[in-house]
Tab-separated table of C-alpha atoms and ligand atoms in Angstrom:
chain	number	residue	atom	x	y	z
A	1	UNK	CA	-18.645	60.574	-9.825
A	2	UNK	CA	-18.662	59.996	-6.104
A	3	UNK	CA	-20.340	56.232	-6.744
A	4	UNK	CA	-17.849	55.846	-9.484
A	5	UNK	CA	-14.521	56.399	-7.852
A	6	UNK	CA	-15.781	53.775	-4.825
A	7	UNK	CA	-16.938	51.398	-6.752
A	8	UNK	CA	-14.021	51.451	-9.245
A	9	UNK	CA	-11.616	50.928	-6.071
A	10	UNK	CA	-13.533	48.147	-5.081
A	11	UNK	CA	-13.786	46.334	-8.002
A	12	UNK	CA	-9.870	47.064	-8.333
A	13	UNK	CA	-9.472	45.826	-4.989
A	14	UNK	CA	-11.176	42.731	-5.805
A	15	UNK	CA	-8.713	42.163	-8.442
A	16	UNK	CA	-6.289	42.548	-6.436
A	17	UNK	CA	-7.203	40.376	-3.465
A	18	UNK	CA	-7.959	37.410	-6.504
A	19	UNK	CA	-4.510	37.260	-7.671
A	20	UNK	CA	-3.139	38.132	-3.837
A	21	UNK	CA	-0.530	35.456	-2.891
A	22	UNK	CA	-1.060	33.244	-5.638
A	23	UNK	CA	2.616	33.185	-7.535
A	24	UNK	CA	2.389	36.385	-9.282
A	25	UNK	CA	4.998	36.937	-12.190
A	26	UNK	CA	7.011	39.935	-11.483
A	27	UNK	CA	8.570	42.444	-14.132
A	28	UNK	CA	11.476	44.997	-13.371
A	29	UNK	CA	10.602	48.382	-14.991
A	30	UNK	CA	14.390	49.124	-13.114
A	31	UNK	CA	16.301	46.968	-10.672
A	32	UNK	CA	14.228	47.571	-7.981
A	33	UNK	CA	11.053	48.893	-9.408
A	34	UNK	CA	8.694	46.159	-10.057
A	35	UNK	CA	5.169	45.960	-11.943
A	36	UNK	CA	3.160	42.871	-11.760
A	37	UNK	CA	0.114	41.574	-13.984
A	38	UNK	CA	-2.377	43.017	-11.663
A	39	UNK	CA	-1.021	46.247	-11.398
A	40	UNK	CA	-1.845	46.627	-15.645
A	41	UNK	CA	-5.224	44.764	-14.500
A	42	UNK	CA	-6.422	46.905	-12.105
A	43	UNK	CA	-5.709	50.498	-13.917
A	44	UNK	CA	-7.443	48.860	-17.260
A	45	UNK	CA	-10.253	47.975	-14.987
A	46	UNK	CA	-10.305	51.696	-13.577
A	47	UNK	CA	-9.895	53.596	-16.547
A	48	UNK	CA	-12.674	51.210	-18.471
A	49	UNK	CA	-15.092	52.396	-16.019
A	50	UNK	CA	-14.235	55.954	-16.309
A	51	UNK	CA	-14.221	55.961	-19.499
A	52	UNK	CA	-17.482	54.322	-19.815
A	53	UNK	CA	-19.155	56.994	-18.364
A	54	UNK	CA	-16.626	59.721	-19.225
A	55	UNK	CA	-14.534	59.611	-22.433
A	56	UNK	CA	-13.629	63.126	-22.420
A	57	UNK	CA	-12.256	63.338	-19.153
A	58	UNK	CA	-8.478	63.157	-18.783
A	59	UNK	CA	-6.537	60.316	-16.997
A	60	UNK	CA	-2.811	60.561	-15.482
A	61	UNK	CA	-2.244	56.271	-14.390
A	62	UNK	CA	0.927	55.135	-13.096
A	63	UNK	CA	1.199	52.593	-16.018
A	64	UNK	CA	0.074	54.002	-19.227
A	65	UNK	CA	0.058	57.172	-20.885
A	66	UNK	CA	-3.143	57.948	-21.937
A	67	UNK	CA	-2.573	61.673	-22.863
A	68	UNK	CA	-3.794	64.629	-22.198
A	69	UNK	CA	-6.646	66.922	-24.049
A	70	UNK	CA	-6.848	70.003	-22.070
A	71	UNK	CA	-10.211	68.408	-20.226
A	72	UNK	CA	-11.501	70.401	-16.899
A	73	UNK	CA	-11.219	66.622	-15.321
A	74	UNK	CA	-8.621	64.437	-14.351
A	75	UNK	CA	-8.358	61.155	-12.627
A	76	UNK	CA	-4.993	60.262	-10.767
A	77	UNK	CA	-4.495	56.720	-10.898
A	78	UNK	CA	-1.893	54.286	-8.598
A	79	UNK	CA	-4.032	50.983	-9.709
A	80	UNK	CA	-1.981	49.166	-7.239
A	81	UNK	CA	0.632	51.103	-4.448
A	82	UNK	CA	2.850	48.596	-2.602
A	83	UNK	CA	3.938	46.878	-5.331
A	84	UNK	CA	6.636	45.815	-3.835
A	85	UNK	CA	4.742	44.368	-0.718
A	86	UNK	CA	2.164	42.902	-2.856
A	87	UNK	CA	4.863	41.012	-4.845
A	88	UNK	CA	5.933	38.977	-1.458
A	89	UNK	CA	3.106	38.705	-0.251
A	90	UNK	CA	2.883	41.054	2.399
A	91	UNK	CA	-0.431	42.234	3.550
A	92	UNK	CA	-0.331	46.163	2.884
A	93	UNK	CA	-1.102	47.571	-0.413
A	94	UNK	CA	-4.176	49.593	-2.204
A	95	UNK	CA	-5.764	51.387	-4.599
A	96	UNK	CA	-5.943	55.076	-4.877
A	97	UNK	CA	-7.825	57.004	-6.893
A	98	UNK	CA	-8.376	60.992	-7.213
A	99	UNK	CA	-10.491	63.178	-9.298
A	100	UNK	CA	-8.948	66.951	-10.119
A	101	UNK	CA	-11.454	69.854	-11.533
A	102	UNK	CA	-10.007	72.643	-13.153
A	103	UNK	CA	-6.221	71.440	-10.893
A	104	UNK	CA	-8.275	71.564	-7.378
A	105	UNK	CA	-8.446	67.965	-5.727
A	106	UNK	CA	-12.739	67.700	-5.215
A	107	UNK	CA	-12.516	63.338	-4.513
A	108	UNK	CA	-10.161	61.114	-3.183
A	109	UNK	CA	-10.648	57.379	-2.506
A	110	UNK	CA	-7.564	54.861	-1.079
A	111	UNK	CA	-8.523	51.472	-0.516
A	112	UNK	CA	-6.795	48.581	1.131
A	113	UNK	CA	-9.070	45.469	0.169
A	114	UNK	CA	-6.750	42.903	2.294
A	115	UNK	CA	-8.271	44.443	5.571
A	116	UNK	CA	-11.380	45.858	3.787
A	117	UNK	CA	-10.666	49.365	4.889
A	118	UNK	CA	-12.228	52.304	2.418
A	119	UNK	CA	-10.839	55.972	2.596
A	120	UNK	CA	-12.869	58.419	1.050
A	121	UNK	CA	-12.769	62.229	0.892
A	122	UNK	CA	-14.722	65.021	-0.892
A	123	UNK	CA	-13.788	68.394	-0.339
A	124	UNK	CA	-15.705	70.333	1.844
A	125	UNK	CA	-17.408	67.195	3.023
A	126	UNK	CA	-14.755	65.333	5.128
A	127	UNK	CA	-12.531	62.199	4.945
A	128	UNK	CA	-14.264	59.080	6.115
A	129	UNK	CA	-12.725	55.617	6.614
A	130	UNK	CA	-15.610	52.867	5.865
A	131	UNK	CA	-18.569	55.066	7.788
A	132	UNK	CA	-16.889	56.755	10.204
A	133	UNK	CA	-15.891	60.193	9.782
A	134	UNK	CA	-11.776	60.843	10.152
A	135	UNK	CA	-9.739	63.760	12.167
A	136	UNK	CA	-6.516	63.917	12.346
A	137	UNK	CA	-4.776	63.131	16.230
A	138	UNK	CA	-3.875	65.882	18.259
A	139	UNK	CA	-0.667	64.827	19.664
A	140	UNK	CA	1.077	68.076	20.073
A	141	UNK	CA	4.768	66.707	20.363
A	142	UNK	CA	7.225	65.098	17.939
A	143	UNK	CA	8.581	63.465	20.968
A	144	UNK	CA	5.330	61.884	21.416
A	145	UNK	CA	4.764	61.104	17.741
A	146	UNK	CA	4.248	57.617	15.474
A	147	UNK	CA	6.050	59.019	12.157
A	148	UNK	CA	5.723	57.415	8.473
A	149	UNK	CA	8.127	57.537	6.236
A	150	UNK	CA	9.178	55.865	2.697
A	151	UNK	CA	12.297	55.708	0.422
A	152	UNK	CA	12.125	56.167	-3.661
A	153	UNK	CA	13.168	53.459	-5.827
A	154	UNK	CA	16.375	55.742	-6.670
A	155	UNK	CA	17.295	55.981	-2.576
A	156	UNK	CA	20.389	53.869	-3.553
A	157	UNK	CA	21.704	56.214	-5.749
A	158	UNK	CA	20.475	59.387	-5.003
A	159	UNK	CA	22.243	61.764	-2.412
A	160	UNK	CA	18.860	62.617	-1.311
A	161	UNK	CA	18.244	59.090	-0.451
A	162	UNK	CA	16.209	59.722	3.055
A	163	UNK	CA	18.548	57.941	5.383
A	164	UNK	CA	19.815	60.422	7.230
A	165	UNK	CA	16.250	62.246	7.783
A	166	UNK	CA	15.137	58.341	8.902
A	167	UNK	CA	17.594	58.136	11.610
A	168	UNK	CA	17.005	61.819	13.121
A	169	UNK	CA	13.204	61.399	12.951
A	170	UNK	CA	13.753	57.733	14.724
A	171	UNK	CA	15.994	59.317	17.132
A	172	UNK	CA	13.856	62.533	18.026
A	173	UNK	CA	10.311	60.907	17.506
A	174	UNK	CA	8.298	58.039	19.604
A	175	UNK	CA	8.914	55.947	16.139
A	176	UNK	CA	8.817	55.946	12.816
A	177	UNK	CA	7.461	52.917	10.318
A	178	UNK	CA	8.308	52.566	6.558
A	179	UNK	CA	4.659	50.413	5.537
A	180	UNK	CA	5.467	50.491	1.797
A	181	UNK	CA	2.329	52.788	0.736
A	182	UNK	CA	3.156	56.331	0.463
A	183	UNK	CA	-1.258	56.120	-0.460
A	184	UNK	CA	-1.750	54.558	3.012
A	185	UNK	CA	0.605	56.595	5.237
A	186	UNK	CA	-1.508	59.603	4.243
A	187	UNK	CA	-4.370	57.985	4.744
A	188	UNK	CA	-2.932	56.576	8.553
A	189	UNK	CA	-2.724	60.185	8.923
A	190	UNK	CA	-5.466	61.189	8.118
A	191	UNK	CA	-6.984	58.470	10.202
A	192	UNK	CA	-4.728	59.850	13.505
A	193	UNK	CA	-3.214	56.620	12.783
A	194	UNK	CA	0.098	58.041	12.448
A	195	UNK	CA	0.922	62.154	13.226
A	196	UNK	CA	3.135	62.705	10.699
A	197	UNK	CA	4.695	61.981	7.246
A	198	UNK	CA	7.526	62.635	5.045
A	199	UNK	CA	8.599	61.252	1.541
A	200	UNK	CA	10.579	62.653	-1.257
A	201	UNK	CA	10.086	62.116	-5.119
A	202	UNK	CA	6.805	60.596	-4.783
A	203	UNK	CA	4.458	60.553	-7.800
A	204	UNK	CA	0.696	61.961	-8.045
A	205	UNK	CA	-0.503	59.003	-8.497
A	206	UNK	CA	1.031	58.361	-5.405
A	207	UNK	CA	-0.168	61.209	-3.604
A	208	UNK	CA	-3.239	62.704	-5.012
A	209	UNK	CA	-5.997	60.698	-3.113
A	210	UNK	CA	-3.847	61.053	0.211
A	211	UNK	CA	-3.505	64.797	0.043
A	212	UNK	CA	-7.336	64.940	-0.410
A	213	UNK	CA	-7.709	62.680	3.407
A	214	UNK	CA	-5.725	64.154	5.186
A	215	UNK	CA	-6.432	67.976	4.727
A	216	UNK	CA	-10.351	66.965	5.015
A	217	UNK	CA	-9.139	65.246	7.981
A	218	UNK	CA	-8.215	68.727	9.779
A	219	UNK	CA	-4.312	67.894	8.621
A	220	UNK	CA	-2.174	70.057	7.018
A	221	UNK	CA	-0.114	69.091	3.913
A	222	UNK	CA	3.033	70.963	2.370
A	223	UNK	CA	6.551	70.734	0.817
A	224	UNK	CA	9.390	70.755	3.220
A	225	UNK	CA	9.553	74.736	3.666
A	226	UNK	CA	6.376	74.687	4.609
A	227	UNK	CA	4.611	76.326	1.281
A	228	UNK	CA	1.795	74.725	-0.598
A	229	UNK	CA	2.800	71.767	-2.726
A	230	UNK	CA	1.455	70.154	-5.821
A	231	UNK	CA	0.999	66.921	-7.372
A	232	UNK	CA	4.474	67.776	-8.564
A	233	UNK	CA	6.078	68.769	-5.598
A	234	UNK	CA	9.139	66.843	-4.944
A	235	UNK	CA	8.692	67.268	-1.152
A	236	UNK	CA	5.682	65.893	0.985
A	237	UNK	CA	5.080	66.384	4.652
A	238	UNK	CA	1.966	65.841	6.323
A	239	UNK	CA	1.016	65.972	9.607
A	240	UNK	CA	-1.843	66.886	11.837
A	241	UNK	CA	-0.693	70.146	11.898
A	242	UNK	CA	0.554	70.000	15.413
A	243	UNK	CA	3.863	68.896	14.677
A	244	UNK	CA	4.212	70.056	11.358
A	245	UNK	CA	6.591	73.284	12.344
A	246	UNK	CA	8.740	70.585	14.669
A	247	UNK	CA	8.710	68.410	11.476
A	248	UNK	CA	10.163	71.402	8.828
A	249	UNK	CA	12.565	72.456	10.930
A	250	UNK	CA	14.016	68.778	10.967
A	251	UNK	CA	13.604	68.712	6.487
A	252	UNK	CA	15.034	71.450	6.205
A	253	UNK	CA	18.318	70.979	7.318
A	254	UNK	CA	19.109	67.929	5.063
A	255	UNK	CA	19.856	67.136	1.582
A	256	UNK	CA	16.651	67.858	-0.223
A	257	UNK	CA	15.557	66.740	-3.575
A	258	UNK	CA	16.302	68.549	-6.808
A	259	UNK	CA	14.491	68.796	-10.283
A	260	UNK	CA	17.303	66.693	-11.716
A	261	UNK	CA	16.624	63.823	-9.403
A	262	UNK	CA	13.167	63.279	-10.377
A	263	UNK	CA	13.467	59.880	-11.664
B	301	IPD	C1	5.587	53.205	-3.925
B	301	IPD	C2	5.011	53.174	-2.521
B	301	IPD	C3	6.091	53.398	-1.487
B	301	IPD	C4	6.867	54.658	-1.730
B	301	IPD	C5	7.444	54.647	-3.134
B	301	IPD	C6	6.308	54.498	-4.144
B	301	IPD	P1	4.326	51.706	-5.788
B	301	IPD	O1	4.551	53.062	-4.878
B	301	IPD	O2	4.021	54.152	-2.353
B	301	IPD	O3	5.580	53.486	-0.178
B	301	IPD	O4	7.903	54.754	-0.790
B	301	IPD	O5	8.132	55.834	-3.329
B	301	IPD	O6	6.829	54.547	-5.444
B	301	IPD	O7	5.463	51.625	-6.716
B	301	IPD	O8	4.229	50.570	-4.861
B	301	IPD	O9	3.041	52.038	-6.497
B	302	CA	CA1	2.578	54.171	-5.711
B	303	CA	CA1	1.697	51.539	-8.195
């Protein structure tokens, strides 16, 4: 399983990179959500291979629905995160891809084949970014922290559109960056890359790999109160653990997500 989720990203990410920049055709699945040709290209490459070697096993993909039979495995798909950033071109975008047992995260792969950089975590084992092994930074501050943030597709409409949480984060942190992969920030967490994270009404797909990195990484992961969150959760803030109470105390005093804003 552990050979299969690599090379599946890699393959994926070799899709990717061979339609990178060339004119892609763009689709609107809303306004400002787009899906291109190789996003469809890369899950049907992903889930072929799984299913190849596992056609029992469950699969929850950002562009299909491919149903669900009760199986004790699951594999999150985002065939392609940073659409949006792939579409014009601009160099930040992978794959991610997670494997669940019985609802527990046990693999997580995010790959980023335009700079050739391969996250991979197993629990109990570690994260690992190509061969070296990952820990989270241990900058103790938020005052002395690189955050990462990112807005859902609904931000313009939504009350709980992550603006005002942008500008007190800017304001109280060394920086924050919106890179356009919610996959990637985690993983640039887990790396020490960045110290901290926060996104509402992300997707499993979008998070499921990056949970996996950045709590082998020594991080800490949670929903805005600072309770355990799921692939469901609405709320995701990870950090290296340092900051994370400095962080909560920030999310909690804005306009949070609700269950009927889940696009
Ligand atoms: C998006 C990216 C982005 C995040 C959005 C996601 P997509 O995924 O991860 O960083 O802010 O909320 O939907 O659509 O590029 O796979
Ligand atoms: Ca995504
Ligand atoms: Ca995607």
């Amino acid at each position: 399983m552990k050979e299969l989720i690599i090379n599946s990203a890699r393959e994926a990410g070799k899709l990717l990179m061979g339609k990178f920049e060339r004119g892609i055709r763009v689709e609107f699945k809303s306004k400002f959500d787009l899906v291109t040709e190789a996003d469809r290209q890369s899950e049907s490459l992903i889930i072929k291979r799984i299913r190849n070697q596992f056609p029992d096993h469950d699969i929850l993909a950002e562009e299909g629905d491919y149903g669900c039979s009760g199986s004790d495995f699951r594999w999150v798909i985002d065939p392609l995160d940073g659409t949006t950033n792939y579409a014009h071109g601009f160099p930040w975008f992978a794959v991610s891809i997670a494997l669940e047992i019985r609802g527990r995260l046990e693999l997580g792969v995010v790959y980023n084949p335009y700079v050739g950089e391969l996250y991979f975590a197993e629990r109990g084992a570690g994260a690992f970014l190509n061969e070296r092994r990952l820990q989270v930074s241990t900058i103790g501050t938020m005052e002395h922290s690189l955050l990462a943030t990112g807005f859902a597709y609904n931000h313009r409409k939504c009350k709980a559109n992550n603006y005002d949480y942008f500008a007190r984060f800017q304001k109280e942190s060394q920086a924050c960056r919106r890179p356009g992969a919610a996959s990637l920030d985690l993983a640039s967490v887990a790396a020490g890359r960045f110290d901290g994270f926060w996104e509402m009404m992300l997707k499993p797909w979008d998070l499921a790999a990056g949970i996996l990195l950045v709590e082998e990484a020594g991080g800490r992961v949670s929903n805005f109160d600072g309770q355990p969150m799921t692939l469901d959760s609405l709320e995701c803030l990870a950090s290296n653990g340092l900051i994370h109470t400095e962080m909560q105390e920030i999310l909690q005093q804005g306009c949070r997500p609700h269950d009927d804003l889940r696009a």
